[in-house]
Coordinates of C-alpha atoms in Angstrom, one line a residue:
X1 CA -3.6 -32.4 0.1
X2 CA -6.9 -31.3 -1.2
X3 CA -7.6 -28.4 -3.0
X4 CA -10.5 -26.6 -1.2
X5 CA -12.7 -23.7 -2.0
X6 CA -11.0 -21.8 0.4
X7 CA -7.6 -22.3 -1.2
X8 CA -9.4 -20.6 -4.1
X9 CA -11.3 -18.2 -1.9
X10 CA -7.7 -17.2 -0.1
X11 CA -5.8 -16.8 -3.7
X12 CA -8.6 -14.6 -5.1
X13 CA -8.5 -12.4 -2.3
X14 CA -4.8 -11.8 -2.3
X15 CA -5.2 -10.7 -6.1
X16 CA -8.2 -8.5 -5.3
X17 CA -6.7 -6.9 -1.9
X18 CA -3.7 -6.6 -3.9
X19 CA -5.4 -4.5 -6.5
X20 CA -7.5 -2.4 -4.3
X21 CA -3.7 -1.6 -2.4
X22 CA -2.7 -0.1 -5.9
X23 CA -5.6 1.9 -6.9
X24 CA -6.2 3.1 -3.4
X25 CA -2.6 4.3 -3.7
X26 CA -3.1 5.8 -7.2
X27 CA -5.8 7.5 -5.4
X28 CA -4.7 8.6 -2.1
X29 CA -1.4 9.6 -3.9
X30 CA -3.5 12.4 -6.2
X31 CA -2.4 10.7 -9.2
X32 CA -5.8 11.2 -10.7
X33 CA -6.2 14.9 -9.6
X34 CA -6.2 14.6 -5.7
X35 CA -4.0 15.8 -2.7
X36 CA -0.6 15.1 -3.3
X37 CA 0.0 12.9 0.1
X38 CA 2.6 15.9 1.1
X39 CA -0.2 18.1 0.9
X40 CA -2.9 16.4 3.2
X41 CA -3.6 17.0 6.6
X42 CA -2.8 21.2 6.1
X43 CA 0.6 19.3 5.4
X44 CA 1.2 17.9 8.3
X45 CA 2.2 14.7 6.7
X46 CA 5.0 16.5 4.8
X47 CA 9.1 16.0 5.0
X48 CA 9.3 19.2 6.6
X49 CA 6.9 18.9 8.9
X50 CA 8.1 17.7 11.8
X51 CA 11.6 16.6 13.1
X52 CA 10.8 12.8 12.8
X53 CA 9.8 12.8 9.1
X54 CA 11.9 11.2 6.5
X55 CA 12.7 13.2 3.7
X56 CA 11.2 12.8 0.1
X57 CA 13.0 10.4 -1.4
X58 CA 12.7 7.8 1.4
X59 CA 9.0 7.0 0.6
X60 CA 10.5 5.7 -3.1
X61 CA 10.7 2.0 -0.8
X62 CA 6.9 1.8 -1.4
X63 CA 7.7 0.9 -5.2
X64 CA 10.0 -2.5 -4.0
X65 CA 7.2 -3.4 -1.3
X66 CA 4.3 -2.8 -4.3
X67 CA 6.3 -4.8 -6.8
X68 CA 6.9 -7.4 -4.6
X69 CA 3.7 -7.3 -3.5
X70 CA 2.0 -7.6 -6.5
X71 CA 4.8 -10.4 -7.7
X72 CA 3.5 -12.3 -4.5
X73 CA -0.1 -12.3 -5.3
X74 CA 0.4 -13.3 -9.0
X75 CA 2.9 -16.5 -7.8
X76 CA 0.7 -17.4 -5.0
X77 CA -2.4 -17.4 -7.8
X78 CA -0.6 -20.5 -9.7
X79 CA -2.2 -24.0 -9.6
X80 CA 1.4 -25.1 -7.5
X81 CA 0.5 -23.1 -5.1
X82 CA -3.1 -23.2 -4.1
X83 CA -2.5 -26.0 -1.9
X84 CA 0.6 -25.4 -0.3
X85 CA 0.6 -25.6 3.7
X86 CA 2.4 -22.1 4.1
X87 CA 0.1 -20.5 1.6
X88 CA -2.9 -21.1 4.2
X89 CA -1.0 -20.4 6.9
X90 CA 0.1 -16.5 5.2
X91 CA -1.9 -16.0 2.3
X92 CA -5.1 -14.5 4.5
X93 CA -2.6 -12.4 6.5
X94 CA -1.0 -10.6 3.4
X95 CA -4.3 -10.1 1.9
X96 CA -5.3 -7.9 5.4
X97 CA -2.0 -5.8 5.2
X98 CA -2.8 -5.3 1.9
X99 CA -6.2 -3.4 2.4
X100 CA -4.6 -1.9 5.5
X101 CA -2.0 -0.6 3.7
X102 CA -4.5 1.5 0.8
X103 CA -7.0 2.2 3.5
X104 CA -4.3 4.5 5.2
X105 CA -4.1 6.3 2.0
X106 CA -7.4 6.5 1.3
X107 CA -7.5 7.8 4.8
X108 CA -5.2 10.3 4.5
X109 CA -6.8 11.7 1.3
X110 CA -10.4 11.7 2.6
X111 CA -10.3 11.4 6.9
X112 CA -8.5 13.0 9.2
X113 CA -5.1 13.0 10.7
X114 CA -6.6 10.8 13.7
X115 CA -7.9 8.2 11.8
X116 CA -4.5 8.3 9.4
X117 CA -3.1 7.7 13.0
X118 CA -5.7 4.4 13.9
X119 CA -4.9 3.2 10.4
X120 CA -1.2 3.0 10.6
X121 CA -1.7 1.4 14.0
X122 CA -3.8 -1.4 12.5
X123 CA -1.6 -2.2 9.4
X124 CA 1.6 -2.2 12.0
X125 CA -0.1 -4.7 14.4
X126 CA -1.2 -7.2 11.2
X127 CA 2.1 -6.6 9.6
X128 CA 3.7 -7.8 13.1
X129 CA 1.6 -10.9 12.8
X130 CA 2.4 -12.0 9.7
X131 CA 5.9 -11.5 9.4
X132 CA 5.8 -13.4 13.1
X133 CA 4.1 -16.1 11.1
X134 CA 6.7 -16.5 8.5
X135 CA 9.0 -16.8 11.2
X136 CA 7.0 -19.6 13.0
X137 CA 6.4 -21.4 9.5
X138 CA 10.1 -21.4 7.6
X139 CA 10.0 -20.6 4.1
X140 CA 10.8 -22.8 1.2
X141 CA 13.3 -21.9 -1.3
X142 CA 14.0 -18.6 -2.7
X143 CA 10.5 -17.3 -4.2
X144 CA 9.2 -17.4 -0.3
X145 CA 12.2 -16.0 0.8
X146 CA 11.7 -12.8 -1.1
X147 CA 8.2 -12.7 -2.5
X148 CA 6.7 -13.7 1.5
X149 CA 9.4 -13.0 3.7
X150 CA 11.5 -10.4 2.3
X151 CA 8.1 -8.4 1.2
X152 CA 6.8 -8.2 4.7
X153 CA 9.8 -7.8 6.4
X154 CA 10.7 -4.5 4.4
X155 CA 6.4 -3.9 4.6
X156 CA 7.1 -4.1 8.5
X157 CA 10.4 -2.2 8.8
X158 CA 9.0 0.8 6.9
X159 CA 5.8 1.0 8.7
X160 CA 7.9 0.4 12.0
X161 CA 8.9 4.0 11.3
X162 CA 6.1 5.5 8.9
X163 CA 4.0 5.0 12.4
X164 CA 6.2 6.3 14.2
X165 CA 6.3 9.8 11.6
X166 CA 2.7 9.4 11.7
X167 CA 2.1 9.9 15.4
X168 CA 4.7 12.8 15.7
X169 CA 2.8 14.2 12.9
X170 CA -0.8 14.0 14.5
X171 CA 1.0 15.1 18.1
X172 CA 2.4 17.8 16.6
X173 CA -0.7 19.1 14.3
X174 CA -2.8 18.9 17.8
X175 CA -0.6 19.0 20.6
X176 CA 0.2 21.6 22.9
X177 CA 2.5 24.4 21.5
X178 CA 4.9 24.4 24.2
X179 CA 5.9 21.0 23.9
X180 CA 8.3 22.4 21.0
X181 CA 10.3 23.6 23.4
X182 CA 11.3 19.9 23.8
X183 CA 11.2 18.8 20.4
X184 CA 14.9 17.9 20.0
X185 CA 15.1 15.6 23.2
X186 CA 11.5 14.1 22.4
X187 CA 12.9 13.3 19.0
X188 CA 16.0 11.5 20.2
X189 CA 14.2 9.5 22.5
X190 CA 11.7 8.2 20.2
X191 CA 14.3 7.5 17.5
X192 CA 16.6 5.2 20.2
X193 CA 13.1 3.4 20.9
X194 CA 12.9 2.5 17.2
X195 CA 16.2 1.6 17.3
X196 CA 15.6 -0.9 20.3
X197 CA 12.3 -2.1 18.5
X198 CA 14.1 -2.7 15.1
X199 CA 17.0 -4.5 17.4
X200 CA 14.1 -6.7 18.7
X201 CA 12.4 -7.4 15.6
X202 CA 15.9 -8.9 14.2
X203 CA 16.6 -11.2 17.0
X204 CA 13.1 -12.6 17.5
X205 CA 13.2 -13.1 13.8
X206 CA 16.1 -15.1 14.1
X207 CA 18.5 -12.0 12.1
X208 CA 16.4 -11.4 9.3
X209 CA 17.5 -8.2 7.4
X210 CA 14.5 -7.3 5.8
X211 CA 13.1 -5.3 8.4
X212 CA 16.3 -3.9 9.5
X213 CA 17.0 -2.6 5.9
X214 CA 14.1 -0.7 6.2
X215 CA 14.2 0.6 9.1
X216 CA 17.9 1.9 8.6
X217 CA 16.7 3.6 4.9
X218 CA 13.8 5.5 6.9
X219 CA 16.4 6.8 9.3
X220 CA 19.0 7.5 7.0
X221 CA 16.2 9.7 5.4
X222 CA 15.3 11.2 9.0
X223 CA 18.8 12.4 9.1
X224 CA 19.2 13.6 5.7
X225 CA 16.3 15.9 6.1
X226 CA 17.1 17.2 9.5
X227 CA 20.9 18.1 8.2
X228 CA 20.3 19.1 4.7
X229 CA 16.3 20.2 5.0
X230 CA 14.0 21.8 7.1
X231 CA 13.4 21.5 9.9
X232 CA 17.3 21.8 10.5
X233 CA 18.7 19.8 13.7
X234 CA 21.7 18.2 13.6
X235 CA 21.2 16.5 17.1
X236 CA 18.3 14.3 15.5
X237 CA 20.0 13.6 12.5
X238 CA 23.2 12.5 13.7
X239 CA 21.1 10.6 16.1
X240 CA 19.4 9.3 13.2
X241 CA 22.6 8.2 11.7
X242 CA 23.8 6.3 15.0
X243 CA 21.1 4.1 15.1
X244 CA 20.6 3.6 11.6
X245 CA 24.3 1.9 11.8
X246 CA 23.9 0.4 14.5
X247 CA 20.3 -1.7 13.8
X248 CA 21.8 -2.4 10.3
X249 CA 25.2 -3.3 11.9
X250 CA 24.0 -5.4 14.7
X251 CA 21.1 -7.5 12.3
X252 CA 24.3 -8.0 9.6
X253 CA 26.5 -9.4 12.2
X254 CA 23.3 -11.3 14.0
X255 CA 22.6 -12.9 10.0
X256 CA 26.1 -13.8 9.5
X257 CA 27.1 -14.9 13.1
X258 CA 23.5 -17.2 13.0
X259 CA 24.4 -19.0 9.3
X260 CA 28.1 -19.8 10.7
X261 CA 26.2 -21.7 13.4
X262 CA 24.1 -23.4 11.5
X263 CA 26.2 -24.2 8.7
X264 CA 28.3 -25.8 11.4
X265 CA 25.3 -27.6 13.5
X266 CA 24.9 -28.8 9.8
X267 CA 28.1 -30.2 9.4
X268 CA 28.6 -31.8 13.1

């Protein structure tokens, strides 16, 4: 198989969409003098904020998904790879989730809560794509496992939720003042639909645990800042536990019960 200027066209703009992800992050983070991202939006993208947001510590998964992130784009820049079937099938699709992902930060820092809202959206809906795509195309050996596979599955997992916080938040920020009232049952609701959706995600994966693990550490966080922070409810967070254990639970024994199988199809 050839090389093409494409092949070189698609590695050069993983490296640069890659680097425009981390300095739109330095940015939109308020590393250089900014908004702190818990700050923006008259802070209505902080923990505390509503009684869907994970607390603090939960967003420290963005430092796996960048390093993995960047460790993808400098692997798929080597000559071995420029070629490689599965590099032109994904390589275009990370590149996009990587713009998407610092243009909701720049967003954040500089738009407003809507458009923070359309952002997420779009990155979600690419992120679907391309993890779909790993699916369709199998990975080879254990660099595309993690750098390709395991990146966007925990990209996907996270965002699964981070939408999900980002909605309530706009909602919330906009919405009418008596739908507080029903807060606590809106909350559950919404956090048995992410269950359902990170249930879905496994099995149409075939049990990957990528996206699973991150869904369960967002909701782990949901509940440890709605028992131990503000705004206190222990109905969401023991909610929040419950499905946590149970997406992680039922991917785990989806994973194991799906390599028994085929370790014995192997075998027959």
């Amino acid at each position: 198989m050839d090389t093409t200027g494409r092949d070189i066209a698609r590695q050069v703009a993983v490296i640069s969409a890659t680097v425009f992800m981390i300095v739109a992050a330095v940015v939109g983070a308020g590393v250089l003098g900014g908004t702190p991202v818990q700050d923006l939006q008259d802070g209505a993208l902080a923990a505390d904020a509503t009684l869907l947001a994970p607390a603090g510590p939960a967003f420290s998964i963005w430092t796996v998904v960048y390093v993995l992130l960047v460790a993808y784009a400098v692997w798929q820049a080597l000559p071995g790879q420029r070629q490689r079937a599965r590099q032109r099938y994904l390589g275009w699709w990370v590149a996009v989730t990587a713009v998407l992902n610092g243009l909701w930060l720049l967003l954040a820092q500089f738009a407003t809560l809507p458009l923070t809202v359309v952002g997420i959206v779009l990155l979600l809906i690419a992120l679907a794509v391309t993890f779909r795509r790993t699916v369709t195309f199998p990975s080879e050996g254990f660099a595309d496992s993690l750098l390709v596979d395991g990146a966007t599955g925990l990209h996907l997992g996270w965002v699964s939720l981070a939408t999900v916080a980002n909605i309530t938040a706009w909602l919330t920020a906009e919405g009418d003042p008596s739908w507080a009232a029903a807060g606590t049952a809106i909350a559950v609701g919404v956090l048995i639909v992410v269950g359902i959706i990170g249930l879905s995600i496994s099995w149409r994966s075939g049990w990957r645990i990528a996206p699973a693990l991150a869904i369960a550490w967002g909701l782990s966080w949901v509940a440890v800042g709605r028992l131990q922070g503000e705004p206190y409810d222990s109905t969401v967070g023991g909610t929040a536990v419950i499905v946590a254990v149970v997406v992680l639970g039922v991917s785990v024994v989806g994973a194991v019960v799906s390599r028994v199988i085929d370790l014995r199809n192997a075998e027959a």
